[in-house]
Coordinates of C-alpha atoms and ligand atoms in Angstrom, one line a residue:
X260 CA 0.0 0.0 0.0
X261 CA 1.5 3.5 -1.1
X262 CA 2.1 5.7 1.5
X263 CA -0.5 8.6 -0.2
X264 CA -3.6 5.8 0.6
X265 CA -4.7 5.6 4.1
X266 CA -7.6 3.0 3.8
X267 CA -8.2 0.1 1.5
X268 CA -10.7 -2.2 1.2
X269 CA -10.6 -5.5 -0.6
X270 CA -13.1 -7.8 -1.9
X271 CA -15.4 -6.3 0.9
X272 CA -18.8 -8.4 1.0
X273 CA -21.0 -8.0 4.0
X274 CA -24.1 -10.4 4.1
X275 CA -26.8 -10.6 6.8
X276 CA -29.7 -12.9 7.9
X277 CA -29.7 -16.8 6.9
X278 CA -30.2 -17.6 10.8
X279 CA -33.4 -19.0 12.7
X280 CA -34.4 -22.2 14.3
X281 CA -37.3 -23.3 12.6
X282 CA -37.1 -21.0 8.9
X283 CA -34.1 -19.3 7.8
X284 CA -34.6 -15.8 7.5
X285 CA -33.5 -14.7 3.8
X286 CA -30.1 -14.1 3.3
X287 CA -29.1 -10.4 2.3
X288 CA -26.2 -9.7 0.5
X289 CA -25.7 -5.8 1.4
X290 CA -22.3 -5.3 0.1
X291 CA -20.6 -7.3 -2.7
X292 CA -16.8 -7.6 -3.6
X293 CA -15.6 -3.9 -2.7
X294 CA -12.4 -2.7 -3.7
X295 CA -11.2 0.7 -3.4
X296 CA -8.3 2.9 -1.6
X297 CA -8.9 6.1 -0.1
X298 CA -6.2 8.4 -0.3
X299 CA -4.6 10.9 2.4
X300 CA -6.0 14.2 2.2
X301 CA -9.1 13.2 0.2
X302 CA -12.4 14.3 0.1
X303 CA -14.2 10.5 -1.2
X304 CA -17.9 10.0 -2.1
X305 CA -19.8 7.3 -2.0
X306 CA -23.6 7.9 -4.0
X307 CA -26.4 6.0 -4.6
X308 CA -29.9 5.6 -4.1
X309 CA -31.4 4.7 -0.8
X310 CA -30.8 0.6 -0.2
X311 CA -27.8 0.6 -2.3
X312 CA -25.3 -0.2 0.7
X313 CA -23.6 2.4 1.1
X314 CA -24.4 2.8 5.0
X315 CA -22.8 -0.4 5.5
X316 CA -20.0 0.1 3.6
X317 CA -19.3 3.0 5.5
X318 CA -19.9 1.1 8.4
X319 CA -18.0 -1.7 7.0
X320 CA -14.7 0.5 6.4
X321 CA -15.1 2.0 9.6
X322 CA -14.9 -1.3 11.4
X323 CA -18.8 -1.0 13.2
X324 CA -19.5 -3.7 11.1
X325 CA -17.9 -7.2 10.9
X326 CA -17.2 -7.7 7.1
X327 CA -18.4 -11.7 6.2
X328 CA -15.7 -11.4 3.7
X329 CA -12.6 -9.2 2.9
X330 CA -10.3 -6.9 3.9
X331 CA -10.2 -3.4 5.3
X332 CA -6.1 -1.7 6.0
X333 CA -6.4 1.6 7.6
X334 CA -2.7 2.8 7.6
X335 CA -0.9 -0.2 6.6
X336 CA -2.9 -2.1 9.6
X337 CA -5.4 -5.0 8.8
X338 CA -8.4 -3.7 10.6
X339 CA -11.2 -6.2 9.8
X340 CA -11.0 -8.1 12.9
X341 CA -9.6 -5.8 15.6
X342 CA -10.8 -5.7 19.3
X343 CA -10.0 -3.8 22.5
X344 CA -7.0 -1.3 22.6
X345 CA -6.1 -1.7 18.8
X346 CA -10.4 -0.8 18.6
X347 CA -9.7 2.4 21.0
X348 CA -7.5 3.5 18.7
X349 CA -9.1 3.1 15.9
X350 CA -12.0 4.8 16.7
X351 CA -9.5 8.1 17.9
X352 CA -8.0 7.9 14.2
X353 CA -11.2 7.5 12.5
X354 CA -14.7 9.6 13.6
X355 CA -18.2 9.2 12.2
X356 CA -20.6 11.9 11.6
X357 CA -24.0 10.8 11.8
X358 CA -26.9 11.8 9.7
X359 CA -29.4 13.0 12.2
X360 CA -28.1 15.3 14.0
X361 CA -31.4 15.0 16.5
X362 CA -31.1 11.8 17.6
X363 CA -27.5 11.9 17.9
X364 CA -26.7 13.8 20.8
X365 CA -27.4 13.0 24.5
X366 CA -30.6 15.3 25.1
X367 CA -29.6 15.2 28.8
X368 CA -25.9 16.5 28.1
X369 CA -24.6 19.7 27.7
X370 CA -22.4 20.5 24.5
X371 CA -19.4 20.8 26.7
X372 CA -19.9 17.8 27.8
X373 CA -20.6 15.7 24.7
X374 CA -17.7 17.0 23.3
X375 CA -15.7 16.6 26.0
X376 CA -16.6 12.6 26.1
X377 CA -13.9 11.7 23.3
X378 CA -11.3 13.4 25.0
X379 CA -11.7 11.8 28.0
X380 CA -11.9 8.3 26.3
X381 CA -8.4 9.3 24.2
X382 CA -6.7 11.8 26.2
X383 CA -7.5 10.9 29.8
X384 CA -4.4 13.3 30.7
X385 CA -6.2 16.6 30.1
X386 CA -6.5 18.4 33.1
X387 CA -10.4 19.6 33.2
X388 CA -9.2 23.2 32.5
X389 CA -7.5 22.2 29.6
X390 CA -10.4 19.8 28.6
X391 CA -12.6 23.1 28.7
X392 CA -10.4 25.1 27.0
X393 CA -10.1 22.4 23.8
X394 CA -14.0 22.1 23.7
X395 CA -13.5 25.9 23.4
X396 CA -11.2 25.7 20.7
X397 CA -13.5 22.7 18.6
X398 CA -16.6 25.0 18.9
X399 CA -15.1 28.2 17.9
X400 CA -13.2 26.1 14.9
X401 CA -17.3 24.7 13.4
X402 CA -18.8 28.2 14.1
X403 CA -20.1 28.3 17.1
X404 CA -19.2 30.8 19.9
X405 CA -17.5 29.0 22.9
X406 CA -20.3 29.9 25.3
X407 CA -22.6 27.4 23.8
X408 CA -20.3 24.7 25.4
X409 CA -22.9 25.5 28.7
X410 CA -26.0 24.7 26.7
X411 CA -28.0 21.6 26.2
X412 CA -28.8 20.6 22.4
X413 CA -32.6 21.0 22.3
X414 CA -31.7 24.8 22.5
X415 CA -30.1 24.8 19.2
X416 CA -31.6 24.5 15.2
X417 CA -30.2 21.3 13.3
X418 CA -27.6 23.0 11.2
X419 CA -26.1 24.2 14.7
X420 CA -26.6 20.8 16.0
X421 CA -24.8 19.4 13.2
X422 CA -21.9 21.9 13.9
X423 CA -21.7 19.9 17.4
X424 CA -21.4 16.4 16.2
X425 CA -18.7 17.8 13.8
X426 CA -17.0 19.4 16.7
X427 CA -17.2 16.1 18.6
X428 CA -16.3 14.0 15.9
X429 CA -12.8 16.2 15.7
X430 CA -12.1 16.4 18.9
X431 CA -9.8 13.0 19.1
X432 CA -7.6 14.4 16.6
X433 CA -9.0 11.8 13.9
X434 CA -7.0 11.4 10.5
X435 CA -10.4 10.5 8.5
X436 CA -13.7 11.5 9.5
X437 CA -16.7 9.5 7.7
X438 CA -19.9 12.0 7.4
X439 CA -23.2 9.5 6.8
X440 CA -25.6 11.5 4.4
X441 CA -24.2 14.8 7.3
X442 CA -26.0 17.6 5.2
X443 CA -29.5 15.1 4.4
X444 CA -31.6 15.8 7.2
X445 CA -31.0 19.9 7.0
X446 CA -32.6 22.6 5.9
X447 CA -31.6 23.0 2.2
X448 CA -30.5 26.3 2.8
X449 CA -28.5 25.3 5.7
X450 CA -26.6 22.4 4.1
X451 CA -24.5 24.5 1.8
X452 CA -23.4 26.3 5.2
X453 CA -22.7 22.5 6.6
X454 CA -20.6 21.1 3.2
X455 CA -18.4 24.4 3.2
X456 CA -17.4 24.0 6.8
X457 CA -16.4 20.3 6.4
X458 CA -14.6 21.1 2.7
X459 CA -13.3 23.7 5.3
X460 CA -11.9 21.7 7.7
X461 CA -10.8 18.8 5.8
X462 CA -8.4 21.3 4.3
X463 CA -7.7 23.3 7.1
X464 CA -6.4 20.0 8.8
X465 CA -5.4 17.8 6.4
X466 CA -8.3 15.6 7.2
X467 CA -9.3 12.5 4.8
X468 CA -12.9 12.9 4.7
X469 CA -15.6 10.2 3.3
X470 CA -19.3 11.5 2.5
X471 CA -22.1 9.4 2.0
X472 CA -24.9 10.4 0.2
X473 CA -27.7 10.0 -2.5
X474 CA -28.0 13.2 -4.1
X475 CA -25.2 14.2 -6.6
X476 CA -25.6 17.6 -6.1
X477 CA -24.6 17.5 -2.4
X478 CA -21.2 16.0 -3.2
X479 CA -20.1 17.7 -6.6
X480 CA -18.6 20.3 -5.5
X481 CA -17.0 18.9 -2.6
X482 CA -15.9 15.5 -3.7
X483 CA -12.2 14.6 -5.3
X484 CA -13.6 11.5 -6.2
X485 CA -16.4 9.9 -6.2
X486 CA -18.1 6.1 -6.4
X487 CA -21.5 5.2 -7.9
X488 CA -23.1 2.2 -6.0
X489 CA -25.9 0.2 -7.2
X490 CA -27.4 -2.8 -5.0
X491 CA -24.3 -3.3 -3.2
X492 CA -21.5 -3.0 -5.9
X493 CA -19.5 0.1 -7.1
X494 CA -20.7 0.3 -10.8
X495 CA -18.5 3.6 -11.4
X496 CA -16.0 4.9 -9.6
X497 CA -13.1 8.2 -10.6
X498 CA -12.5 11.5 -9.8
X499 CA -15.6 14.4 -9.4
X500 CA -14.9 15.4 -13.3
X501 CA -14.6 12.3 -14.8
X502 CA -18.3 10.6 -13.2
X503 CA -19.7 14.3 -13.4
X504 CA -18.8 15.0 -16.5
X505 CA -18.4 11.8 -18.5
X506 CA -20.2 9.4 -16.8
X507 CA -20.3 6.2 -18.1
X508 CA -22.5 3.7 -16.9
X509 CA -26.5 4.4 -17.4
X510 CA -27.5 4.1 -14.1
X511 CA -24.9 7.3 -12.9
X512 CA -26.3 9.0 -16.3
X513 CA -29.7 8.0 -15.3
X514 CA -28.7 9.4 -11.6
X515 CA -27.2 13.1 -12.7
X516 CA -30.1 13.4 -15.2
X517 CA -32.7 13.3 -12.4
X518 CA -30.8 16.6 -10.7
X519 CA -33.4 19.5 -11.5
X520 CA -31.4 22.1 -14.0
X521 CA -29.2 24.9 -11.7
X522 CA -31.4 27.8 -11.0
X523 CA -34.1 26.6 -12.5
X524 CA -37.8 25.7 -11.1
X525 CA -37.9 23.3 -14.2
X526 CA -38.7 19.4 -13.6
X527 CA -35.4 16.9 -13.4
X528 CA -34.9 16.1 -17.2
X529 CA -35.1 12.4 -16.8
X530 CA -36.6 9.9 -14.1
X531 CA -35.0 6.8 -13.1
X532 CA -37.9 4.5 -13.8
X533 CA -38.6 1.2 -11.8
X534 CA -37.3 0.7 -8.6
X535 CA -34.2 -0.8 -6.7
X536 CA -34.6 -4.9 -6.7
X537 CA -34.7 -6.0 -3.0
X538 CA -30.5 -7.2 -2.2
X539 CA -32.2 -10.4 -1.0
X540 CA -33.4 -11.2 -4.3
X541 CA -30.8 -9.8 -6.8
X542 CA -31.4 -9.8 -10.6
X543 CA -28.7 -12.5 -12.3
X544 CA -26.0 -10.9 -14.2
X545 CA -25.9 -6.8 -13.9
X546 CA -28.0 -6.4 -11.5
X547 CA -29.4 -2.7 -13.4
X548 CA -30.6 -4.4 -16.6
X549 CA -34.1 -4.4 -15.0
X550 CA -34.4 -0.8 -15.6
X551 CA -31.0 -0.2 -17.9
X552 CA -32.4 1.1 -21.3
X553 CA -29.4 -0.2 -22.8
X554 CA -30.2 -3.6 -21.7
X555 CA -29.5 -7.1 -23.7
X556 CA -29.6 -10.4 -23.0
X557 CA -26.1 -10.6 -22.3
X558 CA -26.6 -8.8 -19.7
X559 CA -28.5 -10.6 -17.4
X560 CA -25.8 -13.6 -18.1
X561 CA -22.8 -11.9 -16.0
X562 CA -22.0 -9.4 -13.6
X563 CA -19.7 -6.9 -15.2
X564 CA -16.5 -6.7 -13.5
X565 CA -15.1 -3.0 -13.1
X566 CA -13.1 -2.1 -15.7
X567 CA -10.7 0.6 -16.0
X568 CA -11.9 2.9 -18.8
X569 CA -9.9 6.4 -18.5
X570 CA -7.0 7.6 -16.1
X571 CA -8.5 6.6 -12.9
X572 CA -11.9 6.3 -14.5
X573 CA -13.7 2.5 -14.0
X574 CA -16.7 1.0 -15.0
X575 CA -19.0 -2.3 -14.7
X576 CA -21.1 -2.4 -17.7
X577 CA -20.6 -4.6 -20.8
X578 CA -21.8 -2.3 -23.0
X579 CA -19.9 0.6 -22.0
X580 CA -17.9 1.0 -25.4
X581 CA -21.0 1.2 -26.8
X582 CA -23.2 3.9 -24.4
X583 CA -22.5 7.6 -25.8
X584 CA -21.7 10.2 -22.9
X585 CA -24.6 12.9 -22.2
X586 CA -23.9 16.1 -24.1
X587 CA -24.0 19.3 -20.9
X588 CA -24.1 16.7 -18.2
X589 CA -23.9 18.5 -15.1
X590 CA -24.7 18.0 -11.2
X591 CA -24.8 21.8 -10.2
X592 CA -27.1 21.9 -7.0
X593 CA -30.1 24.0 -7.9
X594 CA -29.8 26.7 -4.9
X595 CA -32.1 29.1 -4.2
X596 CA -31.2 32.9 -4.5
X597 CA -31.7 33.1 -0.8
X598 CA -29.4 30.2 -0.4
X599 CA -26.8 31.5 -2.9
X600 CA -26.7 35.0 -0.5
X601 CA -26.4 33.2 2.6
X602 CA -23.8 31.1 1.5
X603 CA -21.6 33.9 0.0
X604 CA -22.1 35.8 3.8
X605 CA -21.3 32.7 5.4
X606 CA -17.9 32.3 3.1
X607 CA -17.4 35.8 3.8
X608 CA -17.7 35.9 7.3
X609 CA -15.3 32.5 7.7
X610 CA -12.8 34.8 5.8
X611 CA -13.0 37.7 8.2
X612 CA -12.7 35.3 11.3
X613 CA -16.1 35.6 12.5
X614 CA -19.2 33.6 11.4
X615 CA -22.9 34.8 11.0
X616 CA -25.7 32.5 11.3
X617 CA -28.9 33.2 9.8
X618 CA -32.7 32.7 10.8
X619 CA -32.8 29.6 9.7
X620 CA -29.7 27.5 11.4
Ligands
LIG167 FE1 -27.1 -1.7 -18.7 FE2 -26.1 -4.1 -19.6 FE3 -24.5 -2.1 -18.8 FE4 -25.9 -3.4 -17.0 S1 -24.3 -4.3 -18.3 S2 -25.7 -1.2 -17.1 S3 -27.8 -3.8 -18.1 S4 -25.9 -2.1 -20.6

């Protein structure tokens, strides 16, 4: 593994159910055959359509999840199977943001407490002062003034809320930070003011960040590269221009040309038609050629494997030599005017070293 990757997962499948005394429940496969490095420094996205898998292959690479088979190295160590201290200190080099940021704080804790909690799990050394003084510090550095550290979470909006469980995930000093759909459950107008901050920090601090989530938009301006999943397999994967901008595989064409146009009340230009099949009950072969319009029968005799089809561009479709590219294919969120001026203030004010929040955070 070169030194520039800092996670790798290989041949990652994750499968559950298949127990019971009486009747086996149905088998799911959730995740099949993953490969794919993560490299220092990154900003990675994983897309696709709700019941595609990519929660658990978050969960999978983050080792909250047992894979059935594979491998996951996070800095040259095999992490698939790790338990106790080699666990602790995995969980201080890699933080998870999760996607409600309601449900994920302790109602009955105060900020400074909750992010306080890591730090007394992976730096049992700091003095209380000091402990209060780096909750401080992690507050001020997601936007929030470092009073707020005395308040409970029901007394702030979700985009503020969301700032905590950034601040919390930092505060162990992790090397990659995985966000779970972090922007999904806000306000649209807030989640521009959420995505800046963590492109923000991950640059600020050299952090290797991983976003989940299903709509393109979210990710295209924040991603280095990005991978297309499908029910439970990566069916594209390369950098933010090549899937953006020459995306290959119909299902990621079918995905950007469902994006409404930018600035623009106008419906989505295409709709995916059909619906996911069920991962207990996978189609044979490419598992899209129930609602690929490109479909033939060979398709439903294999699984295309990935194939490498530009620089660090890769595929699976077997027809993908023969599937023209989109002429004006683009994933630009469609913000609102109000949205557009309160994220240029908010860039603004992170440039002056103050933030402003609006009404609506
Ligand atoms: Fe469509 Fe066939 Fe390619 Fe699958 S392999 S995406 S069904 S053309």
């Amino acid at each position: 593994m070169s030194n520039d990757v800092i996670l790798t997962a290989k041949g990652l499948t994750k499968r559950f159910g298949g127990g019971g005394f009486m009747a086996k429940s149905p088998v799911m496969q959730a995740v099949s055959d993953i490969s794919l490095e993560i490299r220092r420094g990154e900003t990675f996205a994983i897309v696709g359509e709700s019941g595609c898998g990519k929660s658990t292959l978050a969960r999978l690479l983050m080792r909250l999840l047992d894979p059935t088979e594979g491998q996951v190295t996070f800095d040259g160590q095999d992490i698939s199977h790790v338990t106790g201290a080699d666990l602790t200190r995995l969980r201080r080099d890699m933080q998870f943001i999760f996607q409600d940021p309601f449900s994920s704080l302790n109602p009955r804790m105060t900020v400074g407490k909750l992010i306080g909690e890591p730090l007394e799990v992976h730096a049992p050394n700091l003095g209380a002062r000091d402990r209060r003084q780096k909750v401080a510090e992690l507050l001020q550095q997601v936007g929030l003034p470092a009073e707020h550290a005395n308040r409970y979470p029901h007394e702030f909006s979700g985009g503020q809320r969301q700032r905590i469980g950034i601040a919390r995930a930092l505060a162990s000093g992790p090397k990659l930070v995985i966000g779970d759909e972090p922007v999904s459950a806000l306000d649209v107008s807030v989640q521009a003011q959420v995505i800046n901050l963590l492109g923000d920090l991950s640059r600020d601090l050299g952090l290797t960040l991983v976003v989940i989530a299903h709509d393109l938009g979210v990710i295209r301006h924040m991603s280095d590269r990005v991978a297309v999943m499908y029910l439970g397999r990566i069916i594209e994967m390369g950098t933010a221009a090549e899937v953006f901008e020459q995306p290959r595989h119909p299902y990621t064409q079918a995905l950007l040309a469902s994006i409404p146009a930018p600035r623009s009340a106008e419906a989505p230009r295409e709709q995916l038609s059909g619906e996911m099949p069920s991962p207990s009950a996978p189609p044979p072969g490419c598992a899209f050629h129930t609602r690929c319009p490109h479909a033939t029968s060979a398709c439903s005799a294999a699984i295309p494997t990935i194939t490498k089809v530009g620089n660090s561009h890769s595929v699976a479709c077997h027809r993908w030599q023969d599937i023209p590219v989109p002429e004006g294919q683009t994933a630009e969120p469609a913000r609102s005017d109000q949205a557009e001026s309160r994220f240029a203030l908010y860039r603004a004010a992170l440039a002056g070293g103050a933030v402003q929040h609006g009404p609506h955070e």
